[in-house]
Coordinates of C-alpha atoms in Angstrom, one line a residue:
Chain C
M270 CA 0.2 0.0 0.3
A271 CA 2.5 2.0 0.9
L272 CA 4.3 1.5 -2.5
K273 CA 1.3 2.5 -4.0
I274 CA 1.1 5.8 -2.5
I275 CA 4.8 6.3 -3.2
Y276 CA 4.2 5.4 -6.9
A277 CA 0.7 8.1 -7.2
L278 CA 3.6 10.7 -5.2
L279 CA 5.8 10.6 -7.7
T280 CA 3.7 10.4 -10.8
V281 CA 1.8 13.5 -9.9
V282 CA 5.3 15.1 -9.1
A283 CA 6.8 13.9 -12.5
G284 CA 3.4 15.4 -14.6
I285 CA 3.5 18.5 -12.8
G286 CA 7.6 19.4 -13.1
A287 CA 7.0 18.2 -16.5
S288 CA 4.5 20.9 -17.7
I289 CA 6.9 23.4 -15.4
A290 CA 9.9 22.6 -17.8
L291 CA 7.4 22.9 -20.7
Y292 CA 7.0 26.8 -20.1
W293 CA 10.4 27.2 -19.2
V294 CA 12.0 25.4 -22.1
L295 CA 9.5 27.6 -24.4
N296 CA 10.1 30.6 -23.0
K297 CA 14.0 30.1 -23.5
V298 CA 14.0 29.3 -26.9
V299 CA 11.5 32.4 -27.7
E300 CA 14.1 34.6 -25.9
L301 CA 16.6 33.4 -27.7
L302 CA 15.2 34.7 -31.1
P303 CA 16.3 38.4 -32.3
G304 CA 14.1 41.0 -30.6
P305 CA 11.6 42.3 -33.4
T306 CA 11.0 38.2 -34.1
E307 CA 10.9 37.4 -30.3
R308 CA 8.1 40.3 -29.6
R309 CA 5.8 39.2 -32.1
L310 CA 5.8 35.3 -31.5
K311 CA 6.2 35.5 -28.0
P312 CA 1.8 35.1 -27.7
Y313 CA 2.0 31.9 -29.6
A314 CA 4.4 30.4 -27.2
Y315 CA 2.4 31.2 -24.8
I316 CA -1.1 29.7 -26.0
L317 CA 0.6 27.3 -28.2
P318 CA 0.3 24.5 -25.2
A319 CA -3.2 25.1 -24.5
Y320 CA -4.0 25.6 -28.3
V321 CA -1.8 22.2 -28.7
A322 CA -4.5 20.6 -25.8
I323 CA -7.6 22.0 -27.8
I324 CA -6.7 20.9 -30.9
F325 CA -5.2 16.8 -29.6
F326 CA -8.4 16.5 -28.3
L327 CA -11.3 18.4 -29.8
I328 CA -10.9 19.7 -33.2
Y329 CA -8.9 17.0 -34.2
P330 CA -10.7 13.8 -32.7
G331 CA -14.3 15.8 -34.0
I332 CA -13.4 15.8 -37.3
L333 CA -11.7 12.0 -36.9
T334 CA -15.4 11.1 -35.6
V335 CA -17.1 12.8 -38.0
I336 CA -15.1 10.8 -40.6
D337 CA -16.0 7.7 -38.6
S338 CA -19.4 8.1 -38.3
F339 CA -19.6 7.6 -42.1
K340 CA -17.6 4.0 -41.7
D341 CA -19.0 0.8 -40.4
S342 CA -18.6 -0.9 -36.9
T343 CA -15.1 -1.3 -37.0
S344 CA -13.8 1.6 -39.4
Q345 CA -12.7 -0.5 -41.9
S346 CA -15.0 0.4 -45.1
W347 CA -17.1 3.2 -46.1
V348 CA -20.7 2.9 -45.8
G349 CA -21.9 6.2 -46.6
F350 CA -25.3 7.4 -44.2
A351 CA -26.1 3.9 -43.5
N352 CA -25.0 4.3 -40.0
F353 CA -27.9 7.6 -40.2
S354 CA -30.2 6.3 -41.5
K355 CA -30.4 3.4 -39.5
L356 CA -30.4 5.2 -36.0
L357 CA -32.3 8.0 -37.6
S358 CA -35.0 5.1 -38.4
S359 CA -34.7 3.0 -35.5
H360 CA -37.7 2.9 -33.3
D361 CA -35.6 3.2 -30.3
F362 CA -33.3 5.9 -30.8
Q363 CA -36.5 7.8 -31.9
Q364 CA -37.5 7.6 -28.0
T365 CA -34.3 8.3 -26.7
L366 CA -33.5 11.4 -28.8
L367 CA -37.6 12.4 -27.7
N368 CA -36.2 11.6 -24.0
T369 CA -33.1 13.7 -24.8
L370 CA -35.4 16.8 -25.8
L371 CA -37.3 16.1 -22.5
W372 CA -34.5 16.3 -20.5
I373 CA -33.6 19.8 -23.0
I374 CA -36.6 21.4 -22.6
I375 CA -37.5 20.7 -18.4
V376 CA -34.5 20.3 -16.7
P377 CA -32.8 24.2 -17.9
V378 CA -36.5 25.6 -17.5
L379 CA -36.4 24.4 -13.6
T380 CA -33.3 25.2 -13.2
V381 CA -33.8 28.9 -13.3
V382 CA -36.8 29.2 -12.0
L383 CA -36.3 27.0 -8.6
G384 CA -32.9 28.7 -8.7
L385 CA -34.5 32.1 -9.0
A386 CA -36.9 31.5 -6.6
V387 CA -34.6 30.7 -4.1
A388 CA -32.3 33.5 -5.0
T389 CA -34.6 35.8 -4.3
L390 CA -36.6 34.4 -1.5
A391 CA -33.4 33.9 0.6
D392 CA -32.1 37.1 0.0
K393 CA -35.0 38.2 2.4
L394 CA -33.4 36.3 5.2
S395 CA -30.8 37.2 7.6
P396 CA -27.8 37.0 6.3
R397 CA -26.8 34.0 8.8
G398 CA -30.0 32.1 7.1
E399 CA -29.4 33.0 3.3
N400 CA -25.7 31.5 3.9
L401 CA -27.1 28.5 5.2
T402 CA -30.2 28.1 2.7
K403 CA -27.3 28.6 0.0
T404 CA -25.0 25.9 1.4
I405 CA -27.7 23.1 1.9
I406 CA -29.4 23.7 -1.9
F407 CA -25.6 24.1 -3.3
A408 CA -23.7 21.6 -1.5
P409 CA -25.4 18.7 -4.3
M410 CA -23.0 20.1 -6.9
A411 CA -20.1 18.9 -4.9
I412 CA -21.9 15.1 -5.2
S413 CA -20.1 13.2 -8.0
F414 CA -23.2 11.9 -9.7
V415 CA -22.4 8.2 -8.9
G416 CA -22.3 9.4 -5.4
A417 CA -26.1 10.9 -6.3
G418 CA -27.5 7.6 -8.0
T419 CA -26.7 5.7 -4.6
V420 CA -28.2 8.2 -2.7
W421 CA -31.4 8.8 -4.9
K422 CA -31.9 4.8 -4.7
Y423 CA -33.2 5.3 -1.2
V424 CA -35.6 7.4 -2.3
Y425 CA -37.2 5.2 -5.2
A426 CA -36.4 1.9 -4.2
Y427 CA -39.2 -0.8 -4.8
S428 CA -39.9 -3.9 -3.0
S429 CA -42.6 -6.0 -4.1
S430 CA -43.7 -7.4 -0.8
G431 CA -42.8 -6.4 2.7
D432 CA -41.2 -3.2 4.3
Q433 CA -40.2 -1.1 2.0
I434 CA -36.4 0.7 1.9
G435 CA -37.6 3.0 -0.7
L436 CA -38.7 6.7 0.9
L437 CA -41.3 7.7 -1.4
N438 CA -43.1 3.9 -1.9
A439 CA -42.8 3.9 2.3
I440 CA -44.9 7.2 2.0
A441 CA -47.3 5.7 -1.0
T442 CA -47.6 2.4 1.0
K443 CA -48.6 4.4 4.9
L444 CA -51.0 6.4 2.8
G445 CA -52.4 3.1 1.8
H446 CA -51.3 2.2 -1.8
S447 CA -49.8 -0.7 -3.1
P448 CA -46.2 0.2 -3.9
V449 CA -44.5 1.8 -7.5
A450 CA -41.6 0.1 -9.1
W451 CA -40.5 3.8 -9.6
L452 CA -38.0 4.0 -12.2
S453 CA -39.5 1.3 -14.2
L454 CA -42.6 3.2 -15.0
S455 CA -42.3 4.6 -18.2
S456 CA -45.8 5.6 -18.8
F457 CA -46.2 9.8 -18.7
H458 CA -42.0 9.1 -18.9
V459 CA -42.3 9.0 -14.9
N460 CA -39.4 7.2 -14.5
S461 CA -37.7 10.1 -17.0
L462 CA -38.9 12.7 -14.8
L463 CA -37.6 11.4 -11.6
L464 CA -34.5 11.0 -12.8
M465 CA -34.7 15.0 -13.4
V466 CA -35.2 14.9 -10.3
M467 CA -31.5 13.9 -9.2
L468 CA -30.4 16.3 -11.9
L469 CA -32.1 19.4 -10.6
W470 CA -31.6 18.4 -6.9
A471 CA -27.3 18.9 -7.8
Q472 CA -28.3 21.9 -10.9
V473 CA -30.6 24.4 -9.0
G474 CA -27.7 25.3 -5.9
Y475 CA -25.4 26.8 -9.4
G476 CA -28.1 28.5 -10.6
M477 CA -29.2 29.9 -7.1
V478 CA -26.0 30.9 -6.9
L479 CA -25.4 33.1 -10.1
L480 CA -28.9 34.4 -9.9
S481 CA -28.2 35.8 -6.3
S482 CA -25.4 37.9 -7.6
A483 CA -27.6 39.3 -10.3
V484 CA -30.4 40.1 -7.8
K485 CA -28.3 41.2 -5.5
G486 CA -26.5 43.5 -8.3
V487 CA -30.1 45.0 -9.2
P488 CA -30.0 49.0 -8.4
E489 CA -31.5 49.5 -5.3
E490 CA -32.9 53.2 -7.3
T491 CA -35.2 50.7 -9.6
L492 CA -36.9 48.9 -7.1
E493 CA -37.6 52.5 -4.8
A494 CA -38.9 53.9 -8.2
A495 CA -41.4 51.4 -8.8
A496 CA -42.5 51.7 -5.4
I497 CA -43.3 54.7 -5.8
D498 CA -45.1 54.4 -9.0
G499 CA -47.3 51.8 -6.8
A500 CA -46.3 48.8 -8.1
T501 CA -46.5 45.4 -5.8
N502 CA -44.2 43.0 -5.1
S503 CA -44.8 40.9 -8.3
Q504 CA -45.1 43.1 -10.6
T505 CA -41.4 44.8 -9.3
F506 CA -40.1 41.1 -9.8
F507 CA -41.8 40.6 -13.2
R508 CA -41.4 44.1 -14.8
V509 CA -38.0 45.8 -13.1
V510 CA -36.2 42.5 -11.7
V511 CA -36.2 39.8 -13.7
P512 CA -35.0 42.3 -17.5
Q513 CA -32.6 43.5 -15.4
I514 CA -30.6 40.1 -14.7
M515 CA -32.0 38.6 -18.1
G516 CA -28.1 38.5 -19.3
T517 CA -27.5 36.0 -15.9
I518 CA -31.1 34.0 -16.6
V519 CA -29.4 33.1 -20.1
T520 CA -26.0 32.2 -19.0
V521 CA -27.6 29.9 -16.0
F522 CA -30.1 28.6 -18.7
V523 CA -27.2 27.7 -21.7
T524 CA -24.9 26.6 -19.3
V525 CA -27.3 23.6 -17.7
L526 CA -28.6 23.0 -21.3
I527 CA -25.2 22.1 -22.3
T528 CA -24.7 20.1 -19.5
V529 CA -27.8 17.9 -20.2
M530 CA -27.6 17.9 -23.8
K531 CA -24.4 15.9 -22.5
L532 CA -25.9 14.0 -20.0
F533 CA -24.9 10.3 -18.9
D534 CA -23.4 9.6 -15.8
I535 CA -26.8 9.7 -13.9
V536 CA -29.2 7.7 -16.5
F537 CA -26.6 5.2 -16.5
V538 CA -26.1 4.8 -13.3
M539 CA -29.4 4.2 -12.5
T540 CA -31.3 2.6 -15.1
N541 CA -29.0 2.2 -18.2
G542 CA -31.4 3.2 -20.2
S543 CA -33.8 0.9 -19.7
F544 CA -37.5 1.2 -19.8
N545 CA -37.3 4.0 -22.3
T546 CA -35.4 6.3 -20.1
N547 CA -32.3 6.1 -22.3
V548 CA -31.2 9.8 -23.7
V549 CA -28.2 10.1 -26.2
G550 CA -25.7 10.3 -23.7
T551 CA -25.4 6.1 -22.5
E552 CA -26.7 5.5 -26.3
F553 CA -23.2 6.4 -27.1
F554 CA -21.5 5.1 -24.8
N555 CA -23.7 1.6 -24.8
Q556 CA -22.8 1.3 -28.8
L557 CA -19.1 1.5 -28.0
F558 CA -18.6 -0.4 -24.8
T559 CA -21.8 -3.1 -25.5
Y560 CA -22.0 -3.5 -29.0
F561 CA -18.5 -2.3 -30.3
D562 CA -19.9 -0.5 -32.7
Y563 CA -17.8 2.6 -34.1
G564 CA -19.8 3.3 -36.9
T565 CA -22.5 4.3 -34.7
A566 CA -21.9 5.6 -31.9
S567 CA -19.6 7.6 -34.1
A568 CA -22.8 8.8 -36.4
I569 CA -24.6 9.8 -32.6
V570 CA -21.8 12.3 -32.0
V571 CA -22.0 13.9 -35.4
L572 CA -25.7 14.5 -34.3
L573 CA -25.4 16.0 -30.7
M574 CA -22.7 18.2 -32.7
L575 CA -25.3 19.2 -34.8
A576 CA -28.1 19.5 -32.2
V577 CA -25.0 21.5 -30.4
V578 CA -24.6 23.9 -32.6
P579 CA -27.2 26.6 -33.0
V580 CA -26.4 26.9 -28.6
M581 CA -22.3 27.3 -30.1
W582 CA -23.6 30.1 -32.3
Y583 CA -25.7 31.5 -29.5
Q584 CA -23.1 31.4 -27.4
V585 CA -20.4 33.7 -29.4
R586 CA -23.1 35.7 -30.4
H587 CA -23.7 36.6 -26.8
F588 CA -20.4 36.5 -25.9
K589 CA -19.4 39.2 -28.5
R590 CA -22.3 41.7 -27.6
E591 CA -21.1 41.1 -24.1
E592 CA -17.5 42.1 -24.9
A593 CA -19.1 45.4 -26.4
I594 CA -20.5 46.5 -23.0
Chain M
M104 CA -28.0 88.9 -5.7
A105 CA -26.4 85.3 -7.1
T106 CA -29.3 83.8 -8.1
A107 CA -28.7 80.0 -6.4
Q108 CA -29.4 77.4 -9.0
A109 CA -31.6 74.9 -8.1
P110 CA -29.8 71.9 -7.1
A111 CA -29.4 69.1 -9.4
V112 CA -30.9 65.8 -8.4
A113 CA -28.4 63.9 -6.2
T114 CA -28.2 61.0 -8.8
P115 CA -27.7 58.0 -6.9
T116 CA -24.9 56.9 -9.4
T117 CA -22.1 56.7 -6.5
R118 CA -24.3 53.8 -5.0
T119 CA -25.0 51.3 -7.8
A120 CA -24.0 48.3 -5.3
R121 CA -27.3 47.5 -3.2
V122 CA -27.3 49.5 0.2
K123 CA -28.8 47.2 2.5
K124 CA -31.7 48.9 4.3
P125 CA -32.3 47.4 8.0
R126 CA -35.4 46.7 6.5
D127 CA -34.6 44.6 3.9
R128 CA -32.7 42.2 6.2
G129 CA -34.3 39.0 8.5
Q130 CA -37.9 40.5 7.4
A131 CA -39.1 37.8 5.4
S132 CA -43.1 36.5 6.2
M133 CA -43.1 33.5 8.0
L134 CA -44.4 32.1 5.1
V135 CA -41.3 32.1 3.1
R136 CA -38.9 30.9 5.8
V137 CA -41.9 28.1 6.0
F138 CA -41.3 27.1 2.5
L139 CA -37.3 27.2 2.5
A140 CA -37.2 25.3 5.9
V141 CA -39.6 22.8 4.1
L142 CA -37.2 22.5 1.3
C143 CA -33.7 22.8 2.7
L144 CA -34.9 19.8 4.9
L145 CA -36.6 17.9 1.7
W146 CA -32.8 18.7 -0.2
M147 CA -31.3 17.4 2.8
I148 CA -33.7 13.4 3.1
P149 CA -31.5 11.8 0.8
L150 CA -28.3 12.5 1.4
V151 CA -29.2 12.0 5.4
G152 CA -30.7 8.2 4.2
T153 CA -27.7 7.6 2.8
F154 CA -25.9 8.3 5.3
I155 CA -28.1 6.3 8.3
T156 CA -27.7 3.7 6.1
S157 CA -24.1 3.1 5.7
F158 CA -24.2 2.0 9.1
R159 CA -26.7 -0.7 9.2
S160 CA -26.2 -4.3 8.6
E161 CA -27.1 -6.0 5.3
Q162 CA -30.3 -7.5 6.6
D163 CA -31.6 -4.3 8.3
A164 CA -31.0 -2.3 5.2
N165 CA -32.6 -4.7 2.8
S166 CA -35.8 -5.4 4.9
T167 CA -37.0 -1.7 6.4
G168 CA -36.8 1.6 5.3
W169 CA -33.8 3.9 6.8
W170 CA -35.8 6.1 9.2
T171 CA -37.0 3.0 11.2
V172 CA -33.3 4.0 12.8
F173 CA -34.4 6.1 15.0
T174 CA -36.9 3.5 17.0
H175 CA -34.9 0.4 16.6
P176 CA -31.7 1.7 16.2
N177 CA -28.3 -0.8 15.1
L178 CA -25.3 0.5 14.3
S179 CA -22.1 -0.8 13.4
L180 CA -19.2 0.3 11.0
S181 CA -19.0 -2.9 9.8
N182 CA -20.2 -1.7 6.1
Y183 CA -17.5 1.0 5.9
H184 CA -15.0 -2.0 7.0
D185 CA -16.3 -4.6 4.7
V186 CA -16.3 -2.0 1.6
I187 CA -12.6 -0.6 2.4
V188 CA -11.6 -4.0 2.1
Q189 CA -13.6 -6.0 -0.5
A190 CA -13.4 -3.6 -3.2
D191 CA -10.5 -1.8 -2.2
L192 CA -11.8 1.5 -1.8
G193 CA -8.2 2.2 -0.1
Q194 CA -6.8 2.1 -3.3
A195 CA -9.2 3.7 -5.5
F196 CA -8.7 6.8 -3.2
I197 CA -5.1 7.1 -3.7
N198 CA -5.9 6.4 -7.5
S199 CA -8.6 9.5 -7.5
F200 CA -6.0 11.9 -6.1
A201 CA -3.2 10.5 -8.3
I202 CA -5.4 11.9 -11.3
V203 CA -7.4 14.7 -10.0
L204 CA -4.3 16.5 -8.4
P205 CA -2.2 17.0 -12.0
A206 CA -5.7 17.4 -13.6
T207 CA -6.7 20.0 -11.7
F208 CA -2.8 22.0 -11.4
I209 CA -1.4 21.4 -14.9
P210 CA -4.9 22.4 -17.2
I211 CA -4.6 26.1 -14.7
L212 CA -0.5 26.7 -15.6
I213 CA -1.2 25.8 -19.3
A214 CA -4.6 28.0 -19.7
A215 CA -3.1 31.1 -17.4
F216 CA -0.4 31.9 -19.7
A217 CA -3.2 31.2 -22.6
A218 CA -5.1 33.7 -20.7
Y219 CA -2.5 36.3 -20.2
A220 CA -1.6 36.3 -24.2
F221 CA -5.3 36.6 -24.5
T222 CA -5.8 39.9 -22.3
F223 CA -2.3 41.4 -22.0
M224 CA -0.5 40.7 -25.6
E225 CA -1.5 41.7 -29.3
F226 CA -1.0 39.6 -32.0
W227 CA -2.5 39.0 -34.9
G228 CA -5.7 36.6 -34.9
R229 CA -6.2 37.3 -31.2
E230 CA -9.6 37.6 -31.1
A231 CA -10.6 34.6 -33.8
L232 CA -8.6 32.5 -31.8
F233 CA -10.4 33.3 -28.8
V234 CA -14.0 33.1 -30.3
I235 CA -12.9 29.9 -31.0
V236 CA -12.0 28.9 -27.7
V237 CA -15.1 30.5 -26.5
S238 CA -17.3 28.4 -29.1
L239 CA -15.3 24.9 -28.0
L240 CA -16.8 25.5 -24.5
V241 CA -19.8 23.4 -25.8
V242 CA -19.2 20.7 -27.7
P243 CA -19.4 17.6 -25.7
N244 CA -16.5 15.2 -24.5
Y245 CA -17.6 12.6 -26.5
V246 CA -16.6 13.6 -29.6
S247 CA -13.4 12.5 -28.7
F248 CA -13.6 9.2 -26.8
V249 CA -13.1 7.0 -30.1
P250 CA -10.1 8.6 -31.8
I251 CA -8.2 9.2 -28.3
L252 CA -8.6 5.6 -26.8
K253 CA -7.3 4.1 -30.4
I254 CA -4.6 7.0 -30.4
Y255 CA -4.7 5.8 -26.6
A256 CA -4.2 2.0 -27.5
D257 CA -1.2 2.4 -29.9
V258 CA 0.5 4.2 -27.5
H259 CA -0.1 2.0 -24.6
L260 CA -1.2 4.5 -23.1
A261 CA -5.3 2.9 -21.7
G262 CA -5.3 2.1 -18.6
Q263 CA -2.2 4.3 -16.9
F264 CA -2.8 7.8 -15.4
P265 CA -1.3 10.2 -18.0
A266 CA -4.0 9.0 -20.2
A267 CA -6.9 10.4 -17.6
W268 CA -4.7 13.9 -17.0
L269 CA -4.3 14.4 -20.6
A270 CA -8.4 13.6 -21.1
H271 CA -9.0 16.0 -18.3
I272 CA -6.6 18.9 -19.4
G273 CA -7.9 18.6 -22.7
F274 CA -11.2 18.8 -22.2
G275 CA -11.4 21.6 -19.1
M276 CA -8.9 23.8 -21.5
S277 CA -11.9 26.0 -22.9
L278 CA -13.6 26.7 -19.8
A279 CA -10.4 27.5 -18.1
I280 CA -8.9 30.3 -20.6
Y281 CA -12.4 31.7 -20.7
I282 CA -12.5 32.3 -16.3
L283 CA -8.5 32.9 -16.1
R284 CA -9.1 35.8 -19.1
N285 CA -12.4 37.5 -18.2
Y286 CA -11.0 38.1 -14.7
M287 CA -7.1 38.7 -16.2
A288 CA -9.2 41.6 -17.9
T289 CA -10.9 43.4 -15.0
L290 CA -6.9 43.8 -13.4
P291 CA -5.6 47.1 -13.5
R292 CA -4.0 47.8 -16.5
T293 CA -1.7 50.6 -15.4
V294 CA 0.2 48.1 -13.0
I295 CA 1.4 46.5 -15.5
E296 CA 2.2 49.2 -17.8
S297 CA 4.2 51.0 -15.4
A298 CA 6.2 47.6 -14.8
Q299 CA 7.0 47.1 -18.4
I300 CA 8.1 51.0 -18.2
D301 CA 10.9 49.6 -15.7
G302 CA 12.0 47.2 -18.2
A303 CA 9.9 44.3 -16.9
T304 CA 9.4 41.2 -19.3
H305 CA 6.1 39.6 -20.4
F306 CA 7.3 36.5 -18.6
Q307 CA 8.4 38.4 -15.3
T308 CA 5.1 40.7 -15.7
F309 CA 3.5 37.5 -15.9
Y310 CA 4.9 35.4 -12.5
R311 CA 5.1 38.2 -10.5
L312 CA 2.6 40.4 -11.0
I313 CA -0.4 38.5 -12.6
L314 CA -0.4 35.6 -11.3
P315 CA -0.7 36.3 -7.7
M316 CA -3.1 39.0 -8.7
S317 CA -5.3 36.5 -10.0
V318 CA -5.2 34.0 -7.4
P319 CA -9.2 34.3 -6.8
A320 CA -10.0 33.2 -10.3
L321 CA -7.4 30.4 -9.7
A322 CA -8.8 29.5 -6.9
S323 CA -12.5 29.1 -7.9
F324 CA -11.1 27.6 -11.3
A325 CA -8.7 24.9 -9.3
I326 CA -12.2 23.8 -7.3
F327 CA -14.4 23.6 -9.8
Q328 CA -11.7 21.3 -12.0
F329 CA -10.8 19.5 -8.7
L330 CA -14.6 18.7 -8.0
W331 CA -15.3 18.0 -11.2
T332 CA -12.7 15.6 -12.0
W333 CA -12.8 13.8 -8.7
N334 CA -16.3 12.9 -9.7
D335 CA -16.0 12.1 -12.8
L336 CA -16.7 8.9 -14.4
L337 CA -16.8 8.9 -18.2
V338 CA -13.5 10.0 -18.7
A339 CA -12.2 7.5 -15.7
L340 CA -14.1 4.4 -17.2
M341 CA -12.8 5.6 -21.0
F342 CA -9.3 5.7 -20.6
I343 CA -8.4 4.5 -17.2
Q344 CA -11.1 1.6 -17.0
P345 CA -11.7 -0.6 -13.7
G346 CA -8.3 -2.4 -12.2
D347 CA -5.3 -1.2 -10.2
N348 CA -5.9 2.6 -11.1
A349 CA -9.1 3.1 -10.8
P350 CA -10.7 5.9 -9.0
I351 CA -13.0 6.0 -6.7
T352 CA -16.2 6.5 -8.7
V353 CA -15.1 4.0 -11.1
A354 CA -14.7 1.6 -8.3
T355 CA -18.4 2.5 -6.4
Y356 CA -19.8 2.5 -9.6
Q357 CA -18.9 -1.2 -9.7
L358 CA -20.4 -1.7 -6.4
I359 CA -23.5 -0.8 -7.5
G360 CA -22.8 -3.1 -10.7
Q361 CA -21.9 -6.5 -8.9
Q362 CA -23.8 -6.1 -5.3
G363 CA -27.7 -6.5 -6.7
Q364 CA -29.3 -6.8 -3.0
N365 CA -26.2 -5.1 -0.8
W366 CA -27.0 -1.6 -1.0
N367 CA -25.6 -1.3 2.9
L368 CA -22.0 -1.7 1.5
V369 CA -22.9 0.6 -1.5
T370 CA -24.0 3.5 0.9
A371 CA -20.4 3.0 2.7
G372 CA -18.7 3.3 -0.5
G373 CA -20.9 6.5 -1.8
I374 CA -20.5 7.9 1.6
V375 CA -16.5 7.9 0.9
S376 CA -16.4 9.0 -1.9
L377 CA -18.7 12.0 -0.9
V378 CA -15.9 12.8 2.0
V379 CA -14.0 14.4 0.3
P380 CA -15.7 16.9 -2.2
I381 CA -18.0 18.2 0.1
L382 CA -14.5 19.2 2.3
V383 CA -13.6 20.8 -0.3
F384 CA -16.7 22.4 -1.2
L385 CA -17.0 23.7 1.7
A386 CA -14.6 24.7 3.5
L387 CA -14.0 26.5 0.0
Q388 CA -17.1 27.8 -0.7
R389 CA -16.0 31.3 -1.0
Y390 CA -13.8 31.1 -3.9
F391 CA -16.2 28.8 -6.0
V392 CA -19.3 31.6 -5.8
R393 CA -16.7 34.2 -6.3
G394 CA -15.1 31.6 -9.3
L395 CA -18.9 30.8 -10.9
T396 CA -19.8 34.8 -10.6
A397 CA -16.9 36.3 -12.8
G398 CA -17.7 36.9 -15.8
A399 CA -21.0 35.9 -15.6
V400 CA -22.4 38.6 -14.4
K401 CA -21.3 42.3 -16.1
G402 CA -20.6 44.6 -13.9

């Protein structure tokens, strides 16, 4: 055991030391060049490692994946659009897409609404009460989705007979109903909704923190002016506060949207996509590691990237607008 | 007689921050307080349930709900002992640290240099290159897995720690550069300019001035990255795979797969994997919050 710790420590030190050395070397090399060239090349030397990382891990593989999506399962021969047509015409995958869409629509909206609600209400508490509330709501963000899966199994667990070990079923049986296999309940997508609750549990804290800062940043004068004009609380909120924090609302919405699109852990750990809870992320994983079908897996990624492009375009536009202020 | 000019209405631009009037704080209505209290209680229940179950025996955990522990306590540490021995969680714990520490430190180093360049240096293509970084923020990690896995297999890197390090560096780079650059843009230019007049090179300015001044942003990204890599399951599953080098997320996941009925063991494993992130989060929340809000809220 001690040997393992030493080994781990050595690898860590070596890794960190290597990257520091890299910069030192880069810097020396650039300094060796004559003055004007050095000045012009230096910025590129500074961004070079970062760009190498991005190119190697995002851009280059992205291109390879797109190419692989037109090849067969072992990436040996070209199959044109076969992977795509097979996916898009498969009923299962259509259901998967629908599920993913449900997640994308419901979770970001609820994150913003709940986050804003908690941020606004907690703002009215004393500073200590507010801090405590925020810490509790935010804490689940620190938990891995695997840990969260463990935690929530005890809420949704189902036993066909005897005492219930899951909280929801315990309440249900106390009220006189028979126990429900919650995570298998695919009618009206109840099981997917229950999984979404898990993601909300983790993400609302994030939205709350950002929106709380925004809410606190609203100038007092605008609120006073509204009060003088005789606005009620809700009118003040919706007509004065919300428009002024719209930038943050959009930021929270977009970030959560991106997280939901990539979602894999929760569904994978809780149901592995069965009972019609499958989303694009889990499907990709299964295609790759259960069916070893590189072609289809790559096609799934390409479809996801296509879906992400509008978000990317919006993100860049939003960013440019913010920069112009 | 000088005509007294009507004094201009004092524009309250001098206090753009929200002034906390006494009537604002601690004046929430009972309804609001009750609502928030109930919400917080509900929020904590899943975690409390797991925590309690981790101290119960297998029979208890599988036959009765955890809330019965208040009337029939029967607690022990045997789950923790079993899970650490059986699932080798001790090793997984060490592996997690071995993966997470470089994966947190190295991206910060690289991104800090890049952010410095984007903020303080003039060069051709600066804006375009930065826009590329920003747009890559939304690209899902999945695009990389298949090709990178093949490359790793070719160089026999799969299953080793550097495999995960490199992946986390690549995936976290966009966000790191974005956060750090946004923060550096708020630093006072005058300080940098006077340093350059005094003959400091870019490297010296970066190392002696900017880096120390950027500690809040560096710290908050470090925490963010630490939590993200500690809690990561997918990258670890892909590039490290179950085995000797598996971190704690993978080991806990394996517990769920194999154990079927033995949820008491799984809960102990889950709690062990929660300890470090929660501690890190509680100790450093302030930086975390500051980091999240930097660049997200204008003004």
